[in-house]
Short mmCIF file of C-alpha atoms and ligand atoms in Angstrom, two decimals:
data_model
loop_
_atom_site.label_atom_id
_atom_site.label_comp_id
_atom_site.label_asym_id
_atom_site.label_seq_id
_atom_site.Cartn_x
_atom_site.Cartn_y
_atom_site.Cartn_z
CA UNK A 27 -25.56 -6.06 10.01
CA UNK A 28 -27.31 -7.06 13.28
CA UNK A 29 -24.43 -9.69 13.84
CA UNK A 30 -21.88 -6.75 12.99
CA UNK A 31 -23.48 -4.59 15.47
CA UNK A 32 -23.93 -7.07 18.37
CA UNK A 33 -20.07 -7.57 17.90
CA UNK A 34 -19.46 -3.94 17.93
CA UNK A 35 -20.83 -4.12 21.39
CA UNK A 36 -19.46 -7.33 22.78
CA UNK A 37 -15.90 -6.82 21.68
CA UNK A 38 -13.82 -3.96 23.70
CA UNK A 39 -11.32 -3.70 20.62
CA UNK A 40 -14.42 -2.97 18.03
CA UNK A 41 -15.76 -0.57 21.02
CA UNK A 42 -12.82 1.42 20.86
CA UNK A 43 -12.68 1.86 17.30
CA UNK A 44 -16.30 3.01 17.15
CA UNK A 45 -15.52 5.61 19.47
CA UNK A 46 -12.76 6.87 17.30
CA UNK A 47 -9.84 5.98 19.73
CA UNK A 48 -6.52 4.74 19.09
CA UNK A 49 -6.40 0.94 19.45
CA UNK A 50 -4.84 -2.23 18.03
CA UNK A 51 -6.77 -5.31 16.94
CA UNK A 52 -4.62 -8.76 17.16
CA UNK A 53 -5.62 -10.96 14.83
CA UNK A 54 -6.92 -14.00 16.40
CA UNK A 55 -7.07 -16.25 13.73
CA UNK A 56 -3.35 -16.02 12.73
CA UNK A 57 -1.78 -19.13 11.83
CA UNK A 58 1.35 -20.91 10.86
CA UNK A 59 2.19 -19.51 7.67
CA UNK A 60 2.35 -22.61 5.97
CA UNK A 61 -1.14 -23.58 6.70
CA UNK A 62 -2.31 -20.13 6.14
CA UNK A 63 -0.95 -20.17 2.88
CA UNK A 64 -2.56 -23.39 1.86
CA UNK A 65 -6.01 -21.92 1.79
CA UNK A 66 -4.83 -18.36 -0.32
CA UNK A 67 -6.14 -18.17 -3.78
CA UNK A 68 -2.34 -17.17 -5.14
CA UNK A 69 0.83 -18.68 -5.14
CA UNK A 70 4.44 -18.14 -5.04
CA UNK A 71 4.30 -19.16 -8.93
CA UNK A 72 1.66 -16.27 -9.25
CA UNK A 73 4.28 -13.64 -7.81
CA UNK A 74 7.05 -14.90 -9.57
CA UNK A 75 4.88 -14.28 -13.34
CA UNK A 76 4.37 -11.15 -12.26
CA UNK A 77 8.06 -10.21 -10.97
CA UNK A 78 9.25 -11.75 -14.52
CA UNK A 79 6.54 -9.56 -16.56
CA UNK A 80 7.92 -6.49 -14.73
CA UNK A 81 11.73 -7.52 -15.77
CA UNK A 82 10.36 -8.13 -19.49
CA UNK A 83 9.03 -4.17 -19.10
CA UNK A 84 12.27 -3.08 -17.72
CA UNK A 85 13.54 -1.62 -21.03
CA UNK A 86 10.28 -0.01 -22.00
CA UNK A 87 10.67 1.61 -18.19
CA UNK A 88 14.26 2.67 -18.97
CA UNK A 89 13.81 4.36 -22.28
CA UNK A 90 10.55 6.14 -21.08
CA UNK A 91 11.52 6.99 -17.41
CA UNK A 92 14.97 7.77 -17.85
CA UNK A 93 15.13 8.28 -13.70
CA UNK A 94 14.89 4.75 -13.62
CA UNK A 95 17.99 4.18 -15.76
CA UNK A 96 20.46 3.52 -12.78
CA UNK A 97 18.29 0.73 -11.80
CA UNK A 98 17.68 -0.61 -15.25
CA UNK A 99 14.16 -0.09 -15.44
CA UNK A 100 13.26 -1.39 -12.12
CA UNK A 101 11.08 1.18 -10.07
CA UNK A 102 12.44 0.28 -6.54
CA UNK A 103 12.91 2.36 -3.62
CA UNK A 104 15.85 2.65 -1.07
CA UNK A 105 15.78 0.58 2.64
CA UNK A 106 17.26 3.06 4.82
CA UNK A 107 18.38 2.33 8.71
CA UNK A 108 16.56 5.44 10.48
CA UNK A 109 18.10 5.46 14.24
CA UNK A 110 17.58 8.96 15.17
CA UNK A 111 13.48 8.26 14.47
CA UNK A 112 14.09 5.15 16.37
CA UNK A 113 14.88 7.12 19.38
CA UNK A 114 12.34 9.58 19.15
CA UNK A 115 10.22 6.83 19.01
CA UNK A 116 11.65 5.09 21.59
CA UNK A 117 10.68 8.18 23.56
CA UNK A 118 7.16 6.04 24.17
CA UNK A 119 8.40 3.15 24.39
CA UNK A 120 11.52 2.65 26.77
CA UNK A 121 11.35 -1.20 25.74
CA UNK A 122 12.10 -0.80 22.11
CA UNK A 123 14.47 -2.99 21.11
CA UNK A 124 15.92 -3.88 17.36
CA UNK A 125 16.41 -1.73 14.44
CA UNK A 126 14.40 0.57 12.82
CA UNK A 127 14.47 0.53 9.14
CA UNK A 128 12.22 2.91 6.92
CA UNK A 129 11.11 1.40 2.83
CA UNK A 130 11.15 4.21 1.04
CA UNK A 131 8.52 3.53 -1.60
CA UNK A 132 7.77 7.52 -1.00
CA UNK A 133 10.99 7.81 -3.39
CA UNK A 134 9.82 5.12 -5.90
CA UNK A 135 10.17 6.91 -9.25
CA UNK A 136 7.18 7.53 -11.84
CA UNK A 137 4.59 7.66 -9.39
CA UNK A 138 5.94 8.66 -5.87
CA UNK A 139 4.01 6.28 -4.06
CA UNK A 140 3.52 2.46 -3.02
CA UNK A 141 1.03 2.60 -6.19
CA UNK A 142 3.95 2.63 -8.62
CA UNK A 143 3.85 -1.03 -7.89
CA UNK A 144 0.54 -2.62 -8.21
CA UNK A 145 -0.78 0.28 -10.50
CA UNK A 146 1.76 0.40 -13.01
CA UNK A 147 2.22 -3.34 -13.18
CA UNK A 148 -1.91 -3.45 -14.09
CA UNK A 149 -1.26 -0.93 -16.67
CA UNK A 150 1.25 -3.02 -18.20
CA UNK A 151 -0.07 -6.62 -17.80
CA UNK A 152 -3.08 -5.13 -19.41
CA UNK A 153 -0.64 -3.75 -22.83
CA UNK A 154 1.00 -6.98 -22.66
CA UNK A 155 -2.35 -8.71 -23.49
CA UNK A 156 -3.36 -5.82 -25.86
CA UNK A 157 0.28 -6.30 -27.71
CA UNK A 158 0.30 -10.28 -27.95
CA UNK A 159 -3.32 -10.37 -29.14
CA UNK A 160 -2.97 -7.58 -31.50
CA UNK A 161 0.36 -8.94 -32.96
CA UNK A 162 2.22 -5.68 -31.79
CA UNK A 163 5.49 -7.89 -30.58
CA UNK A 164 7.11 -10.53 -32.26
CA UNK A 165 9.31 -13.42 -30.57
CA UNK A 166 12.26 -11.89 -29.38
CA UNK A 167 11.31 -8.34 -29.39
CA UNK A 168 12.39 -5.83 -26.73
CA UNK A 169 9.02 -4.60 -24.90
CA UNK A 170 10.58 -0.98 -25.79
CA UNK A 171 9.32 -1.60 -29.06
CA UNK A 172 5.98 -0.47 -27.83
CA UNK A 173 6.84 3.29 -27.71
CA UNK A 174 7.06 3.33 -31.21
CA UNK A 175 4.22 6.02 -33.09
CA UNK A 176 1.98 3.41 -34.61
CA UNK A 177 1.85 1.49 -31.01
CA UNK A 178 0.86 4.61 -29.43
CA UNK A 179 -1.56 5.03 -32.21
CA UNK A 180 -2.64 1.81 -31.15
CA UNK A 181 -3.02 2.39 -27.77
CA UNK A 182 -4.77 5.97 -28.15
CA UNK A 183 -7.93 3.49 -29.22
CA UNK A 184 -8.23 2.32 -25.54
CA UNK A 185 -8.87 3.45 -22.59
CA UNK A 186 -8.32 3.04 -19.06
CA UNK A 187 -10.10 3.91 -15.94
CA UNK A 188 -9.74 3.92 -12.40
CA UNK A 189 -11.01 5.34 -9.19
CA UNK A 190 -8.83 6.27 -6.60
CA UNK A 191 -8.00 9.07 -3.64
CA UNK A 192 -4.99 10.27 -5.38
CA UNK A 193 -2.25 8.23 -5.72
CA UNK A 194 -3.51 5.32 -7.47
CA UNK A 195 -4.81 7.78 -10.13
CA UNK A 196 -1.42 9.21 -10.40
CA UNK A 197 0.15 5.94 -10.80
CA UNK A 198 -2.28 4.53 -13.25
CA UNK A 199 -2.73 8.37 -15.36
CA UNK A 200 0.93 8.81 -15.44
CA UNK A 201 2.00 5.01 -16.84
CA UNK A 202 -1.36 5.02 -19.06
CA UNK A 203 -0.82 8.52 -21.10
CA UNK A 204 2.90 7.42 -21.25
CA UNK A 205 2.07 4.64 -23.15
CA UNK A 206 -0.61 6.45 -25.33
CA UNK A 207 -3.83 5.30 -24.10
CA UNK A 208 -6.96 7.35 -22.93
CA UNK A 209 -7.08 7.73 -19.50
CA UNK A 210 -9.77 8.58 -16.94
CA UNK A 211 -9.79 8.81 -13.16
CA UNK A 212 -12.48 9.10 -11.16
CA UNK A 213 -11.07 10.84 -7.69
CA UNK A 214 -13.11 10.83 -4.91
CA UNK A 215 -14.06 14.22 -2.17
CA UNK A 216 -10.69 13.40 -0.46
CA UNK A 217 -8.25 13.89 -3.27
CA UNK A 218 -6.00 16.57 -2.92
CA UNK A 219 -5.78 19.51 -5.92
CA UNK A 220 -2.16 18.98 -6.98
CA UNK A 221 -3.09 15.39 -7.44
CA UNK A 222 -5.45 16.34 -9.86
CA UNK A 223 -4.13 19.32 -11.53
CA UNK A 224 -0.81 17.19 -12.06
CA UNK A 225 -2.82 14.43 -13.94
CA UNK A 226 -4.55 17.01 -15.93
CA UNK A 227 -1.19 18.20 -16.74
CA UNK A 228 -0.18 14.34 -17.88
CA UNK A 229 -3.43 14.76 -20.22
CA UNK A 230 -5.28 12.77 -18.09
CA UNK A 231 -9.35 13.29 -17.70
CA UNK A 232 -10.24 14.02 -14.17
CA UNK A 233 -13.60 13.51 -13.17
CA UNK A 234 -14.34 14.47 -9.75
CA UNK A 235 -16.73 13.60 -7.11
CA UNK A 236 -18.52 14.93 -4.11
CA UNK A 237 -18.92 11.82 -2.48
CA UNK A 238 -16.29 8.81 -1.01
CA UNK A 239 -13.90 6.94 -2.66
CA UNK A 240 -16.34 3.69 -2.76
CA UNK A 241 -18.83 5.80 -4.76
CA UNK A 242 -15.94 7.33 -7.19
CA UNK A 243 -14.93 3.18 -7.53
CA UNK A 244 -18.57 2.43 -8.10
CA UNK A 245 -19.26 5.09 -11.05
CA UNK A 246 -16.19 4.62 -12.78
CA UNK A 247 -16.63 0.61 -12.52
CA UNK A 248 -20.20 1.33 -14.40
CA UNK A 249 -18.63 3.98 -17.25
CA UNK A 250 -16.44 1.78 -17.94
CA UNK A 251 -18.40 -1.17 -18.48
CA UNK A 252 -20.15 0.49 -20.84
CA UNK A 253 -17.05 0.93 -23.48
CA UNK A 254 -15.98 -2.12 -24.66
CA UNK A 255 -12.45 0.13 -25.64
CA UNK A 256 -12.05 0.26 -21.66
CA UNK A 257 -10.01 -1.39 -18.90
CA UNK A 258 -11.06 -0.81 -15.45
CA UNK A 259 -8.38 -0.77 -12.95
CA UNK A 260 -10.52 -2.17 -10.27
CA UNK A 261 -9.01 -1.62 -6.79
CA UNK A 262 -11.62 -3.18 -4.92
CA UNK A 263 -10.93 -6.20 -6.42
CA UNK A 264 -8.05 -6.61 -8.63
CA UNK A 265 -5.79 -9.79 -8.69
CA UNK A 266 -3.23 -8.10 -11.03
CA UNK A 267 -2.99 -4.98 -8.28
CA UNK A 268 -2.39 -7.35 -5.45
CA UNK A 269 0.14 -9.54 -7.68
CA UNK A 270 2.17 -6.04 -8.81
CA UNK A 271 2.23 -5.20 -4.98
CA UNK A 272 3.42 -8.68 -3.67
CA UNK A 273 6.76 -8.77 -5.93
CA UNK A 274 8.06 -6.05 -3.51
CA UNK A 275 8.76 -8.99 -1.04
CA UNK A 276 11.58 -10.32 -3.29
CA UNK A 277 12.77 -6.72 -4.07
CA UNK A 278 12.93 -6.37 -0.34
CA UNK A 279 14.49 -9.77 0.99
CA UNK A 280 17.73 -8.66 -1.95
CA UNK A 281 17.85 -5.32 0.25
CA UNK A 282 18.28 -7.09 3.32
CA UNK A 283 20.48 -9.83 2.39
CA UNK A 284 22.96 -6.54 0.61
CA UNK A 285 22.83 -4.60 4.24
CA UNK A 286 23.71 -8.07 6.09
CA UNK A 287 19.92 -8.21 8.25
CA UNK A 288 19.21 -11.79 9.24
CA UNK A 289 15.80 -12.72 9.12
CA UNK A 290 14.97 -16.25 10.72
CA UNK A 291 13.10 -17.84 13.65
CA UNK A 292 16.00 -16.25 16.41
CA UNK A 293 15.41 -12.55 14.35
CA UNK A 294 11.81 -11.61 13.72
CA UNK A 295 10.95 -8.92 11.13
CA UNK A 296 8.29 -7.01 12.06
CA UNK A 297 6.79 -4.87 8.87
CA UNK A 298 4.12 -1.87 9.70
CA UNK A 299 2.17 -0.76 6.13
CA UNK A 300 -0.68 1.87 5.81
CA UNK A 301 -3.75 0.44 4.77
CA UNK A 302 -6.50 1.73 3.00
CA UNK A 303 -8.53 -0.49 0.75
CA UNK A 304 -6.12 -3.23 1.69
CA UNK A 305 -4.02 -4.26 -1.99
CA UNK A 306 -1.05 -2.56 -1.36
CA UNK A 307 -0.78 -3.69 2.19
CA UNK A 308 -2.15 -7.24 1.74
CA UNK A 309 -0.20 -7.70 -1.32
CA UNK A 310 2.72 -6.56 0.62
CA UNK A 311 2.23 -8.43 3.23
CA UNK A 312 1.04 -11.97 1.30
CA UNK A 313 4.63 -11.52 -0.74
CA UNK A 314 6.74 -11.70 2.73
CA UNK A 315 5.04 -14.60 4.00
CA UNK A 316 5.74 -16.68 1.14
CA UNK A 317 9.68 -15.64 1.32
CA UNK A 318 9.92 -15.34 5.37
CA UNK A 319 7.11 -17.49 6.56
CA UNK A 320 6.69 -17.47 10.29
CA UNK A 321 9.38 -15.16 10.74
CA UNK A 322 7.67 -12.03 9.27
CA UNK A 323 4.71 -10.40 11.31
CA UNK A 324 2.97 -7.82 9.26
CA UNK A 325 0.49 -5.15 11.06
CA UNK A 326 -1.55 -2.95 9.18
CA UNK A 327 -2.09 0.82 10.37
CA UNK A 328 -5.27 2.60 9.82
CA UNK A 329 -6.99 6.25 10.96
CA UNK A 330 -9.27 6.20 13.71
CA UNK A 331 -11.96 7.81 11.73
CA UNK A 332 -11.40 5.10 8.89
CA UNK A 333 -10.33 1.70 9.96
CA UNK A 334 -11.99 -0.25 7.45
CA UNK A 335 -10.04 -3.26 7.64
CA UNK A 336 -9.98 -3.85 11.22
CA UNK A 337 -13.68 -3.48 11.25
CA UNK A 338 -13.91 -6.00 8.51
CA UNK A 339 -11.62 -8.63 9.36
CA UNK A 340 -12.62 -8.27 13.37
CA UNK A 341 -16.08 -9.03 12.60
CA UNK A 342 -15.28 -11.32 9.64
CA UNK A 343 -17.76 -9.16 7.49
CA UNK A 344 -14.82 -8.21 4.93
CA UNK A 345 -16.26 -5.65 2.52
CA UNK A 346 -19.56 -6.66 4.45
CA UNK A 347 -19.62 -3.54 6.83
CA UNK A 348 -18.16 -0.27 6.57
CA UNK A 349 -16.69 2.69 8.74
CA UNK A 350 -20.31 4.58 8.69
CA UNK A 351 -22.02 1.59 10.05
CA UNK A 352 -20.02 1.86 13.01
CA UNK A 353 -20.47 5.24 13.19
CA UNK A 354 -17.11 6.88 11.99
CA UNK A 355 -16.89 9.34 9.26
CA UNK A 356 -14.31 8.18 7.01
CA UNK A 357 -12.84 11.28 6.67
CA UNK A 358 -8.93 11.87 7.49
CA UNK A 359 -6.09 13.82 6.51
CA UNK A 360 -4.52 10.66 5.42
CA UNK A 361 -6.13 11.09 1.95
CA UNK A 362 -4.45 7.60 0.69
CA UNK A 363 -6.03 5.65 3.91
CA UNK A 364 -9.21 7.55 3.11
CA UNK A 365 -11.23 4.37 2.30
CA UNK A 366 -14.77 3.47 4.16
CA UNK A 367 -15.00 -0.28 2.91
CA UNK A 368 -12.42 -2.92 2.50
CA UNK A 369 -11.28 -5.28 -0.34
CA UNK A 370 -13.46 -8.26 0.21
CA UNK A 371 -10.84 -10.15 -1.79
CA UNK A 372 -7.41 -8.71 0.41
CA UNK A 373 -9.68 -9.27 3.91
CA UNK A 374 -10.60 -12.76 2.85
CA UNK A 375 -6.60 -13.65 2.02
CA UNK A 376 -5.52 -11.82 4.76
CA UNK A 377 -7.76 -13.84 7.09
CA UNK A 378 -4.69 -16.01 8.83
CA UNK A 379 -1.84 -14.25 7.82
CA UNK A 380 -1.96 -10.96 9.29
CA UNK A 381 -0.71 -10.17 12.92
CA UNK A 382 -3.11 -7.38 13.33
CA UNK A 383 -4.03 -3.86 12.92
CA UNK A 384 -3.36 -0.53 14.57
CA UNK A 385 -5.13 2.57 14.17
CA UNK A 386 -3.35 6.01 14.56
CA UNK A 387 -5.46 9.81 15.20
CA UNK A 388 -4.78 12.12 12.64
CA UNK A 389 -2.63 14.37 14.86
CA UNK A 390 -0.02 11.67 15.60
CA UNK A 391 0.56 11.77 11.58
CA UNK A 392 1.83 15.50 11.59
CA UNK A 393 3.78 14.87 14.85
CA UNK A 394 5.60 11.64 12.98
CA UNK A 395 6.06 13.61 9.51
CA UNK A 396 7.85 16.61 11.73
CA UNK A 397 9.77 14.21 13.74
CA UNK A 398 10.81 12.38 10.33
CA UNK A 399 11.70 15.14 8.55
CA UNK A 400 13.93 16.60 11.60
CA UNK A 401 15.74 13.53 12.75
CA UNK A 402 16.26 11.88 9.03
CA UNK A 403 15.69 14.61 6.73
CA UNK A 404 13.11 12.47 5.14
CA UNK A 405 9.58 13.81 3.84
CA UNK A 406 6.69 11.33 3.71
CA UNK A 407 3.07 12.29 3.17
CA UNK A 408 0.85 11.91 6.11
CA UNK A 409 -0.99 8.50 5.08
CA UNK A 410 3.03 6.94 4.75
CA UNK A 411 3.57 8.76 8.45
CA UNK A 412 0.62 6.21 9.78
CA UNK A 413 2.89 3.46 9.99
CA UNK A 414 5.12 4.91 12.55
CA UNK A 415 2.32 4.18 14.89
CA UNK A 416 3.04 0.36 14.83
CA UNK A 417 6.85 0.99 16.24
CA UNK A 418 5.93 3.22 18.73
CA UNK A 419 3.16 1.09 20.13
CA UNK A 420 3.95 -2.15 19.68
CA UNK A 421 5.45 -2.76 23.19
CA UNK A 422 2.70 -0.47 25.11
CA UNK A 423 -0.55 -2.52 24.47
CA UNK A 424 -1.23 -5.79 26.67
CA UNK A 425 -2.79 -7.49 23.85
CA UNK A 426 0.69 -6.68 21.22
CA UNK A 427 2.65 -7.51 24.25
CA UNK A 428 0.92 -10.86 24.60
CA UNK A 429 1.52 -11.31 20.85
CA UNK A 430 5.29 -11.42 21.29
CA UNK A 431 5.09 -13.99 24.20
CA UNK A 432 2.88 -16.43 22.76
CA UNK A 433 5.07 -16.54 19.80
CA UNK A 434 8.06 -16.69 21.89
CA UNK A 435 9.92 -14.02 20.45
CA UNK A 436 10.60 -11.93 23.80
CA UNK A 437 14.13 -13.46 23.66
CA UNK A 438 14.61 -12.45 20.34
CA UNK A 439 13.66 -8.87 20.04
CA UNK A 440 16.90 -7.67 20.81
CA UNK A 441 18.02 -9.31 17.38
CA UNK A 442 14.24 -8.12 15.66
CA UNK A 443 14.26 -5.74 12.82
CA UNK A 444 11.03 -3.07 12.21
CA UNK A 445 10.30 -1.82 8.78
CA UNK A 446 8.27 1.17 8.59
CA UNK A 447 6.80 0.91 4.90
CA UNK A 448 6.57 4.95 3.97
CA UNK A 449 4.04 4.70 1.35
CA UNK A 450 4.22 7.92 -0.43
CA UNK A 451 5.37 11.74 -0.56
CA UNK A 452 7.82 11.59 -3.66
CA UNK A 453 5.36 13.86 -5.49
CA UNK A 454 3.93 15.99 -3.20
CA UNK A 455 4.84 19.96 -3.98
CA UNK A 456 6.95 21.97 -1.78
CA UNK A 457 4.36 24.31 -1.11
CA UNK A 458 2.17 21.39 -0.12
CA UNK A 459 5.04 20.14 1.89
CA UNK A 460 5.30 23.08 3.86
CA UNK A 461 1.52 23.39 4.42
CA UNK A 462 1.87 19.55 5.91
CA UNK A 463 4.95 20.48 8.54
CA UNK A 464 2.67 23.41 9.51
CA UNK A 465 -0.25 21.25 10.52
CA UNK A 466 -1.05 20.79 13.96
CA UNK A 467 -4.03 19.28 14.73
C1 LIG B 11 -3.03 3.75 -1.48
C2 LIG B 11 -2.30 4.30 -0.32
C3 LIG B 11 -2.20 3.49 0.85
C4 LIG B 11 -2.76 2.06 1.14
O1 LIG B 11 -3.17 1.00 -0.03
P1 LIG B 11 -4.27 0.39 -0.29
O2 LIG B 11 -4.04 -0.18 -1.32
O3 LIG B 11 -5.42 1.20 -0.48
O4 LIG B 11 -4.56 0.00 1.03
C5 LIG B 11 -1.27 3.48 1.91
N1 LIG B 11 -0.48 4.86 1.59
C6 LIG B 11 -0.61 5.75 0.53
C7 LIG B 11 0.40 6.88 0.48
C8 LIG B 11 -1.22 5.31 -0.59
O5 LIG B 11 -1.50 6.00 -1.52
#
């Protein structure tokens, strides 16, 4: 810890982060993709394996969740140009050049957030393992068979548990319940009431904690370990979650191709992703780096009171530091990002892959939320709005301008594409949407 405090005092960015000021950290260890990927414990084959597993489950998803029928059981979201919102953001940065898009995971079917990628993938992977081990699937069987009454009775003997600030619980809970599992979600104090109520309507057991996310996770982990029939989805360490998220990159590449958006050295792609514990943001980044290499530049965005990944990566301590160590509260209206300690697994994988991390004040989230609703008619939850801070401020910091200069990107910025990864909002009830739209901090 002494080492970390020393760094807090010596680095201007860490000092600003500890003061809860809006800032950006540009990763000094950022390396060419080929070099960076060589030291990562995951490969392209791992991501392809995850994508193939999701395809095997597509008939089941399609049958159980008819809203996915149009996409043949693929849980996927639109990629939408948002020129009006770009004009609003450019108000703060006259230099904004290139095109702005929204990756609308807020509208992912089933769970209404990015957690519909990793969370649902992990439940399905566990299900496939159980089904193969216990002979529920024969060679050539469609996975739709797993919806039968006998299978449901079989799964009802098993429990799936998870710790969550809300959205991961929704995705794991809804999918587990849909297959017949007993599901238990350990919710931190940050979780919104409507998310707990929705889970209970799905028959999920919700255990509430007065404490933060890390405490909910460790309690859930402990309780699950005591039950041999229970499986724990471990957001802080899960490789399955990570790979489920990484599948997003191949899907995005298809959408960019369909929309005629070029990505190469002369057409750089900038992606901005809200970061909590890091699994979603990190998994997507890994997938993008595999496919686009040095042409893609990924930035995370965290709340000023909960910049856990910034602290972990900038100090090199990863999960060895939490936001409270820097004197921050960890409390934020961005409930999906209310995480005090980053995933060590993800922080390690991101070491040379991530371009940088912005921090954003809560008050700005609600301004972005209103702007996006007014200009594009699209509703996002506060956590998702964090990503707008990236394109709004890429051109305003000396450090990010230097990043662009150093990589000889300046001349290509008029051909750049910027993607705000909208991580959630689809399931937010109307009354809560109105409350958000009228929140001024
Ligand atoms: C969970 C979540 C995130 C961040 O994902 P991590 O895996 O925790 O980094 C971002 N936005 C929303 C809406 C989320 O629910």
